[in-house]
Amino acid sequence: MGKKRISIIGSTGSIGTQALEVLEKLQDKFEIIALAGGHNKELLDAQAKKFKPKYTVLGEQGLEKICSDKENDIILVACSGKIGLRPTLTAIKNGINIALANKETLVMAGDIVMREAKKHGVKIIPVDSEHCAIHQCIKDISQVDKLIITASGGPFLHKSVDDMKNATVKEALAHPKWHMGKKITVDSATLMNKGLEIIEAHHLFGFDYDDIEVVIHPQSIVHSAIEYKDGSVIAQLGLPSMHIPIQYAISYPERFEGIKSKSFSFAEIARLDFEKPDFEKFPCVKLAYKAGKTGGTMTTCLNAANEEAVFAFLDGKIKLYNIYEIVEKMMSEHKVIQNPTIDEIFEVDKDIREKTKKFIKNYAK
Ligand code: MG
């Protein structure tokens, strides 16, 4: 078989650069068609020099070109934010498989994306470590009763609510297990990231929200699990490195040694702990369940309000706990559109962002 042809949207970001580390070890397996970077031209040029894609694209323009390029066997969507959504839909309509690392695509428009994928016979293979784990565990989805998503708990797991309320940006960004972009690291501190992942899981695997459970697992070794109707639980384990889920998603259904650097040792890990999540301390998870169950544009509202609030926190305009209050307020005022079109989703996104920014001004000292 020839090489698998791949493009990366977001090659200069956290997932994108790690994907290129994976591809560096798999040069005999993959041919890179295109690399798209956000705004880091210097890094994109360096990547182009090293990996010799057919072309590169900087910024949002050009993403449609890549996603219409049927030379691609698979596209890794690793950009952050809503800019991934339209190009992903274009790729799906062109029958190109997707390795999906961009959460917003499913949180904003999961119903549309999954419907189109089904229609065009396209595989959406999750890169997010939890969903990648579930993807690896499932053999016969019709026999699965429940999805169990693990959460490391972030830097405030065993801190008090007061510690959280007074958390600095630096404390919120000090994630104990995963090294990621700033936005997702703050989401991990509030557990909103887990909330977004519940919504992702609902769309990817077609499970009701009541059948998707979250468990705290501080070591981040068990990346998620499923329970079959007979009580058997299958989990996927591995050292906490994004290289493994990235490589799985782009090489599926094959597996390669690739970048694997260390053999797994239960004895070295010694113990795996689990605990029930405290949704009173981390109420963002409750908001996500609520948004998911409400459906329609409510998850778009949750995502947009959260993102603006996280940016405001990173800018020092609000406190960490205000993120929850702000998202709750925006959700309480949102008039949901059920079965929205893509244009309606983008309108809601824009509208909520404006409202959120305005509302955040109340917090400014
Ligand atoms: Mg994750």
GROMACS .gro file of C-alpha atoms and ligand atoms in nm:
model
  366
    1MET     CA    1   0.000   0.000   0.000
    2GLY     CA    2   0.113   0.351  -0.076
    3LYS     CA    3   0.165   0.622   0.177
    4LYS     CA    4  -0.134   0.772   0.352
    5ARG     CA    5  -0.177   1.135   0.245
    6ILE     CA    6  -0.238   1.376   0.528
    7SER     CA    7  -0.282   1.748   0.591
    8ILE     CA    8  -0.272   1.925   0.925
    9ILE     CA    9  -0.493   2.222   1.010
   10GLY     CA   10  -0.323   2.395   1.301
   11SER     CA   11   0.027   2.257   1.250
   12THR     CA   12   0.191   2.529   1.461
   13GLY     CA   13  -0.027   2.469   1.767
   14SER     CA   14   0.020   2.228   2.056
   15ILE     CA   15  -0.143   1.924   1.891
   16GLY     CA   16  -0.006   2.016   1.546
   17THR     CA   17   0.357   2.029   1.656
   18GLN     CA   18   0.319   1.700   1.842
   19ALA     CA   19   0.157   1.549   1.532
   20LEU     CA   20   0.464   1.647   1.332
   21GLU     CA   21   0.684   1.479   1.595
   22VAL     CA   22   0.478   1.166   1.534
   23LEU     CA   23   0.500   1.202   1.154
   24GLU     CA   24   0.875   1.251   1.171
   25LYS     CA   25   0.900   0.888   1.286
   26LEU     CA   26   0.655   0.768   1.022
   27GLN     CA   27   0.793   0.921   0.708
   28ASP     CA   28   0.769   0.590   0.525
   29LYS     CA   29   0.398   0.568   0.608
   30PHE     CA   30   0.270   0.920   0.544
   31GLU     CA   31   0.298   1.189   0.281
   32ILE     CA   32   0.217   1.540   0.398
   33ILE     CA   33  -0.001   1.728   0.152
   34ALA     CA   34  -0.051   2.059   0.335
   35LEU     CA   35   0.024   2.232   0.661
   36ALA     CA   36  -0.191   2.519   0.787
   37GLY     CA   37  -0.070   2.742   1.068
   38GLY     CA   38  -0.252   3.009   1.265
   39HIS     CA   39  -0.019   3.309   1.276
   40ASN     CA   40   0.328   3.177   1.355
   41LYS     CA   41   0.481   3.223   1.009
   42GLU     CA   42   0.833   3.154   1.127
   43LEU     CA   43   0.741   2.815   1.270
   44LEU     CA   44   0.527   2.726   0.968
   45ASP     CA   45   0.820   2.808   0.736
   46ALA     CA   46   1.051   2.594   0.947
   47GLN     CA   47   0.799   2.309   0.934
   48ALA     CA   48   0.770   2.345   0.557
   49LYS     CA   49   1.145   2.325   0.519
   50LYS     CA   50   1.169   2.016   0.733
   51PHE     CA   51   0.860   1.821   0.625
   52LYS     CA   52   0.826   1.938   0.265
   53PRO     CA   53   0.447   1.946   0.230
   54LYS     CA   54   0.308   2.024  -0.115
   55TYR     CA   55   0.192   2.361   0.019
   56THR     CA   56   0.136   2.561   0.332
   57VAL     CA   57  -0.135   2.802   0.434
   58LEU     CA   58  -0.122   3.077   0.695
   59GLY     CA   59  -0.437   3.197   0.864
   60GLU     CA   60  -0.800   3.110   0.804
   61GLN     CA   61  -0.789   3.173   0.429
   62GLY     CA   62  -0.683   2.862   0.251
   63LEU     CA   63  -0.836   2.613   0.494
   64GLU     CA   64  -1.121   2.554   0.247
   65LYS     CA   65  -0.865   2.482  -0.023
   66ILE     CA   66  -0.697   2.214   0.187
   67CYS     CA   67  -1.028   2.060   0.287
   68SER     CA   68  -1.146   2.048  -0.076
   69ASP     CA   69  -0.822   1.881  -0.186
   70LYS     CA   70  -0.926   1.523  -0.251
   71GLU     CA   71  -0.566   1.417  -0.262
   72ASN     CA   72  -0.596   1.393   0.117
   73ASP     CA   73  -0.679   1.057   0.271
   74ILE     CA   74  -0.712   1.218   0.610
   75ILE     CA   75  -0.703   1.566   0.760
   76LEU     CA   76  -0.597   1.630   1.116
   77VAL     CA   77  -0.808   1.917   1.245
   78ALA     CA   78  -0.595   2.049   1.528
   79CYS     CA   79  -0.668   2.420   1.525
   80SER     CA   80  -0.840   2.569   1.826
   81GLY     CA   81  -1.172   2.748   1.825
   82LYS     CA   82  -1.458   2.770   1.580
   83ILE     CA   83  -1.243   2.821   1.269
   84GLY     CA   84  -1.219   2.442   1.244
   85LEU     CA   85  -1.589   2.392   1.189
   86ARG     CA   86  -1.657   2.499   0.829
   87PRO     CA   87  -1.339   2.347   0.682
   88THR     CA   88  -1.414   2.020   0.863
   89LEU     CA   89  -1.759   2.010   0.703
   90THR     CA   90  -1.601   2.079   0.364
   91ALA     CA   91  -1.361   1.788   0.411
   92ILE     CA   92  -1.647   1.560   0.513
   93LYS     CA   93  -1.847   1.657   0.204
   94ASN     CA   94  -1.541   1.570  -0.003
   95GLY     CA   95  -1.525   1.225   0.155
   96ILE     CA   96  -1.202   1.291   0.343
   97ASN     CA   97  -1.160   1.117   0.680
   98ILE     CA   98  -1.104   1.339   0.981
   99ALA     CA   99  -0.874   1.299   1.279
  100LEU     CA  100  -1.048   1.542   1.509
  101ALA     CA  101  -0.870   1.730   1.784
  102ASN     CA  102  -1.087   2.041   1.767
  103LYS     CA  103  -1.354   2.023   2.037
  104GLU     CA  104  -1.565   2.313   1.909
  105THR     CA  105  -1.653   2.124   1.592
  106LEU     CA  106  -1.865   1.878   1.787
  107VAL     CA  107  -1.969   2.105   2.072
  108MET     CA  108  -2.105   2.367   1.832
  109ALA     CA  109  -2.239   2.148   1.556
  110GLY     CA  110  -2.216   1.783   1.658
  111ASP     CA  111  -2.554   1.687   1.511
  112ILE     CA  112  -2.471   1.834   1.170
  113VAL     CA  113  -2.113   1.705   1.160
  114MET     CA  114  -2.205   1.348   1.253
  115ARG     CA  115  -2.503   1.345   1.014
  116GLU     CA  116  -2.284   1.464   0.725
  117ALA     CA  117  -2.010   1.216   0.815
  118LYS     CA  118  -2.260   0.932   0.803
  119LYS     CA  119  -2.404   1.056   0.476
  120HIS     CA  120  -2.062   1.075   0.309
  121GLY     CA  121  -1.919   0.758   0.466
  122VAL     CA  122  -1.649   0.955   0.642
  123LYS     CA  123  -1.476   0.842   0.959
  124ILE     CA  124  -1.434   1.091   1.243
  125ILE     CA  125  -1.154   0.956   1.458
  126PRO     CA  126  -1.111   1.138   1.786
  127VAL     CA  127  -0.772   1.267   1.896
  128ASP     CA  128  -0.887   1.383   2.238
  129SER     CA  129  -0.728   1.124   2.468
  130GLU     CA  130  -1.054   1.026   2.640
  131HIS     CA  131  -1.248   0.973   2.318
  132CYS     CA  132  -0.953   0.804   2.156
  133ALA     CA  133  -0.954   0.566   2.454
  134ILE     CA  134  -1.325   0.494   2.412
  135HIS     CA  135  -1.276   0.446   2.038
  136GLN     CA  136  -1.010   0.186   2.116
  137CYS     CA  137  -1.229   0.008   2.374
  138ILE     CA  138  -1.545  -0.028   2.167
  139LYS     CA  139  -1.585  -0.346   1.967
  140ASP     CA  140  -1.961  -0.369   1.948
  141ILE     CA  141  -2.121  -0.040   2.040
  142SER     CA  142  -2.470  -0.190   2.060
  143GLN     CA  143  -2.361  -0.393   2.365
  144VAL     CA  144  -2.219  -0.095   2.555
  145ASP     CA  145  -2.424   0.044   2.842
  146LYS     CA  146  -2.214   0.334   2.961
  147LEU     CA  147  -1.912   0.549   2.881
  148ILE     CA  148  -1.679   0.637   3.169
  149ILE     CA  149  -1.469   0.945   3.101
  150THR     CA  150  -1.171   1.004   3.327
  151ALA     CA  151  -1.058   1.347   3.442
  152SER     CA  152  -0.728   1.428   3.609
  153GLY     CA  153  -0.905   1.693   3.815
  154GLY     CA  154  -0.660   1.968   3.722
  155PRO     CA  155  -0.455   2.183   3.961
  156PHE     CA  156  -0.740   2.254   4.206
  157LEU     CA  157  -0.857   1.899   4.266
  158HIS     CA  158  -0.771   1.898   4.637
  159LYS     CA  159  -0.764   2.272   4.693
  160SER     CA  160  -1.050   2.456   4.862
  161VAL     CA  161  -1.317   2.655   4.680
  162ASP     CA  162  -1.156   2.968   4.828
  163ASP     CA  163  -0.821   2.872   4.676
  164MET     CA  164  -0.999   2.837   4.345
  165LYS     CA  165  -1.180   3.167   4.382
  166ASN     CA  166  -0.852   3.348   4.441
  167ALA     CA  167  -0.652   3.151   4.185
  168THR     CA  168  -0.403   3.341   3.976
  169VAL     CA  169  -0.359   3.279   3.605
  170LYS     CA  170  -0.028   3.111   3.682
  171GLU     CA  171  -0.190   2.869   3.927
  172ALA     CA  172  -0.467   2.786   3.682
  173LEU     CA  173  -0.212   2.718   3.409
  174ALA     CA  174  -0.008   2.481   3.627
  175HIS     CA  175  -0.168   2.158   3.510
  176PRO     CA  176  -0.019   1.859   3.692
  177LYS     CA  177  -0.037   1.604   3.410
  178TRP     CA  178  -0.083   1.746   3.064
  179HIS     CA  179   0.102   2.015   2.878
  180MET     CA  180  -0.150   2.191   2.656
  181GLY     CA  181  -0.253   2.528   2.516
  182LYS     CA  182  -0.366   2.800   2.760
  183LYS     CA  183  -0.738   2.795   2.684
  184ILE     CA  184  -0.774   2.419   2.736
  185THR     CA  185  -0.556   2.434   3.048
  186VAL     CA  186  -0.792   2.685   3.210
  187ASP     CA  187  -1.083   2.464   3.099
  188SER     CA  188  -0.911   2.176   3.277
  189ALA     CA  189  -0.882   2.384   3.594
  190THR     CA  190  -1.257   2.457   3.598
  191LEU     CA  191  -1.337   2.108   3.461
  192MET     CA  192  -1.526   2.277   3.176
  193ASN     CA  193  -1.294   2.076   2.955
  194LYS     CA  194  -1.459   1.761   3.090
  195GLY     CA  195  -1.797   1.918   3.026
  196LEU     CA  196  -1.706   1.983   2.662
  197GLU     CA  197  -1.578   1.625   2.639
  198ILE     CA  198  -1.911   1.487   2.761
  199ILE     CA  199  -2.078   1.673   2.472
  200GLU     CA  200  -1.813   1.545   2.230
  201ALA     CA  201  -1.868   1.187   2.352
  202HIS     CA  202  -2.244   1.218   2.312
  203HIS     CA  203  -2.201   1.307   1.944
  204LEU     CA  204  -1.913   1.074   1.859
  205PHE     CA  205  -2.064   0.763   2.011
  206GLY     CA  206  -2.435   0.846   2.015
  207PHE     CA  207  -2.486   0.797   2.389
  208ASP     CA  208  -2.746   0.968   2.606
  209TYR     CA  209  -2.601   1.213   2.854
  210ASP     CA  210  -2.725   0.997   3.143
  211ASP     CA  211  -2.507   0.713   3.014
  212ILE     CA  212  -2.189   0.921   3.013
  213GLU     CA  213  -2.017   0.931   3.348
  214VAL     CA  214  -1.715   1.126   3.473
  215VAL     CA  215  -1.468   0.989   3.725
  216ILE     CA  216  -1.166   1.167   3.870
  217HIS     CA  217  -0.841   0.981   3.812
  218PRO     CA  218  -0.544   1.198   3.911
  219GLN     CA  219  -0.268   0.982   3.759
  220SER     CA  220  -0.407   1.017   3.402
  221ILE     CA  221  -0.312   0.659   3.317
  222VAL     CA  222  -0.660   0.524   3.248
  223HIS     CA  223  -0.771   0.749   2.964
  224SER     CA  224  -1.136   0.637   2.973
  225ALA     CA  225  -1.344   0.320   2.981
  226ILE     CA  226  -1.669   0.163   2.871
  227GLU     CA  227  -1.903  -0.072   3.053
  228TYR     CA  228  -2.073  -0.350   2.860
  229LYS     CA  229  -2.423  -0.456   2.953
  230ASP     CA  230  -2.290  -0.769   3.126
  231GLY     CA  231  -2.084  -0.558   3.366
  232SER     CA  232  -1.750  -0.603   3.191
  233VAL     CA  233  -1.546  -0.285   3.191
  234ILE     CA  234  -1.285  -0.224   2.922
  235ALA     CA  235  -1.042   0.063   2.973
  236GLN     CA  236  -0.755   0.200   2.767
  237LEU     CA  237  -0.438   0.278   2.956
  238GLY     CA  238  -0.112   0.444   2.867
  239LEU     CA  239   0.140   0.698   2.983
  240PRO     CA  240  -0.002   1.051   2.959
  241SER     CA  241   0.133   1.162   2.623
  242MET     CA  242  -0.068   1.312   2.339
  243HIS     CA  243   0.163   1.140   2.091
  244ILE     CA  244  -0.024   0.813   2.142
  245PRO     CA  245  -0.379   0.935   2.066
  246ILE     CA  246  -0.254   1.154   1.780
  247GLN     CA  247  -0.074   0.863   1.621
  248TYR     CA  248  -0.368   0.629   1.675
  249ALA     CA  249  -0.608   0.873   1.511
  250ILE     CA  250  -0.398   0.924   1.199
  251SER     CA  251  -0.283   0.565   1.158
  252TYR     CA  252  -0.614   0.392   1.243
  253PRO     CA  253  -0.693   0.109   1.176
  254GLU     CA  254  -0.321   0.029   1.168
  255ARG     CA  255  -0.082   0.069   1.458
  256PHE     CA  256   0.286   0.154   1.433
  257GLU     CA  257   0.564   0.171   1.687
  258GLY     CA  258   0.625   0.532   1.586
  259ILE     CA  259   0.728   0.764   1.862
  260LYS     CA  260   0.673   0.523   2.152
  261SER     CA  261   0.959   0.596   2.386
  262LYS     CA  262   0.891   0.392   2.695
  263SER     CA  263   0.735   0.060   2.776
  264PHE     CA  264   0.438   0.064   3.012
  265SER     CA  265   0.494  -0.076   3.359
  266PHE     CA  266   0.212  -0.136   3.608
  267ALA     CA  267   0.471  -0.195   3.879
  268GLU     CA  268   0.628   0.144   3.818
  269ILE     CA  269   0.290   0.319   3.823
  270ALA     CA  270   0.207   0.120   4.137
  271ARG     CA  271  -0.138   0.266   4.199
  272LEU     CA  272  -0.436   0.407   4.020
  273ASP     CA  273  -0.679   0.622   4.219
  274PHE     CA  274  -1.037   0.713   4.139
  275GLU     CA  275  -1.285   0.941   4.306
  276LYS     CA  276  -1.626   1.088   4.249
  277PRO     CA  277  -1.614   1.437   4.096
  278ASP     CA  278  -1.741   1.721   4.314
  279PHE     CA  279  -1.983   1.906   4.088
  280GLU     CA  280  -2.052   2.166   4.357
  281LYS     CA  281  -1.687   2.266   4.351
  282PHE     CA  282  -1.667   2.228   3.972
  283PRO     CA  283  -2.015   2.339   3.861
  284CYS     CA  284  -1.908   2.389   3.499
  285VAL     CA  285  -1.959   2.017   3.444
  286LYS     CA  286  -2.322   2.053   3.549
  287LEU     CA  287  -2.365   2.338   3.302
  288ALA     CA  288  -2.229   2.119   3.023
  289TYR     CA  289  -2.468   1.835   3.103
  290LYS     CA  290  -2.751   2.087   3.109
  291ALA     CA  291  -2.647   2.241   2.777
  292GLY     CA  292  -2.608   1.899   2.619
  293LYS     CA  293  -2.946   1.776   2.735
  294THR     CA  294  -3.111   2.098   2.619
  295GLY     CA  295  -2.946   2.050   2.279
  296GLY     CA  296  -2.983   2.281   1.979
  297THR     CA  297  -2.778   2.599   2.007
  298MET     CA  298  -2.738   2.573   2.386
  299THR     CA  299  -2.402   2.399   2.353
  300THR     CA  300  -2.289   2.674   2.114
  301CYS     CA  301  -2.391   2.924   2.380
  302LEU     CA  302  -2.200   2.734   2.650
  303ASN     CA  303  -1.889   2.717   2.433
  304ALA     CA  304  -1.892   3.082   2.322
  305ALA     CA  305  -1.960   3.223   2.670
  306ASN     CA  306  -1.695   2.998   2.822
  307GLU     CA  307  -1.430   3.089   2.567
  308GLU     CA  308  -1.485   3.463   2.612
  309ALA     CA  309  -1.483   3.422   2.990
  310VAL     CA  310  -1.159   3.220   2.976
  311PHE     CA  311  -0.995   3.490   2.763
  312ALA     CA  312  -1.110   3.752   3.015
  313PHE     CA  313  -0.962   3.544   3.298
  314LEU     CA  314  -0.632   3.511   3.111
  315ASP     CA  315  -0.638   3.889   3.062
  316GLY     CA  316  -0.682   3.939   3.436
  317LYS     CA  317  -1.030   4.089   3.398
  318ILE     CA  318  -1.221   3.832   3.602
  319LYS     CA  319  -1.155   3.561   3.860
  320LEU     CA  320  -1.153   3.193   3.780
  321TYR     CA  321  -1.487   3.128   3.948
  322ASN     CA  322  -1.654   3.406   3.753
  323ILE     CA  323  -1.623   3.187   3.445
  324TYR     CA  324  -1.898   2.965   3.582
  325GLU     CA  325  -2.123   3.259   3.675
  326ILE     CA  326  -2.082   3.416   3.334
  327VAL     CA  327  -2.158   3.098   3.141
  328GLU     CA  328  -2.459   3.025   3.361
  329LYS     CA  329  -2.594   3.376   3.306
  330MET     CA  330  -2.554   3.353   2.927
  331MET     CA  331  -2.721   3.012   2.919
  332SER     CA  332  -3.012   3.130   3.133
  333GLU     CA  333  -3.084   3.409   2.885
  334HIS     CA  334  -3.029   3.213   2.566
  335LYS     CA  335  -3.327   3.139   2.345
  336VAL     CA  336  -3.245   2.797   2.204
  337ILE     CA  337  -3.284   2.716   1.837
  338GLN     CA  338  -3.342   2.344   1.794
  339ASN     CA  339  -3.198   2.187   1.475
  340PRO     CA  340  -3.006   2.501   1.376
  341THR     CA  341  -2.831   2.547   1.042
  342ILE     CA  342  -2.458   2.615   1.035
  343ASP     CA  343  -2.526   2.982   0.968
  344GLU     CA  344  -2.758   3.001   1.268
  345ILE     CA  345  -2.491   2.838   1.483
  346PHE     CA  346  -2.237   3.100   1.378
  347GLU     CA  347  -2.489   3.379   1.441
  348VAL     CA  348  -2.557   3.249   1.792
  349ASP     CA  349  -2.183   3.216   1.851
  350LYS     CA  350  -2.124   3.577   1.750
  351ASP     CA  351  -2.420   3.708   1.945
  352ILE     CA  352  -2.326   3.523   2.267
  353ARG     CA  353  -1.965   3.643   2.242
  354GLU     CA  354  -2.080   4.004   2.217
  355LYS     CA  355  -2.322   3.963   2.508
  356THR     CA  356  -2.056   3.789   2.715
  357LYS     CA  357  -1.800   4.063   2.654
  358LYS     CA  358  -2.054   4.325   2.753
  359PHE     CA  359  -2.149   4.134   3.065
  360ILE     CA  360  -1.783   4.090   3.163
  361LYS     CA  361  -1.750   4.468   3.185
  362ASN     CA  362  -1.956   4.444   3.508
  363TYR     CA  363  -1.662   4.269   3.667
  364ALA     CA  364  -1.401   4.525   3.568
  365LYS     CA  365  -1.264   4.717   3.862
  366MG      MG  366  -0.912   1.534   2.677
   0.00000   0.00000   0.00000
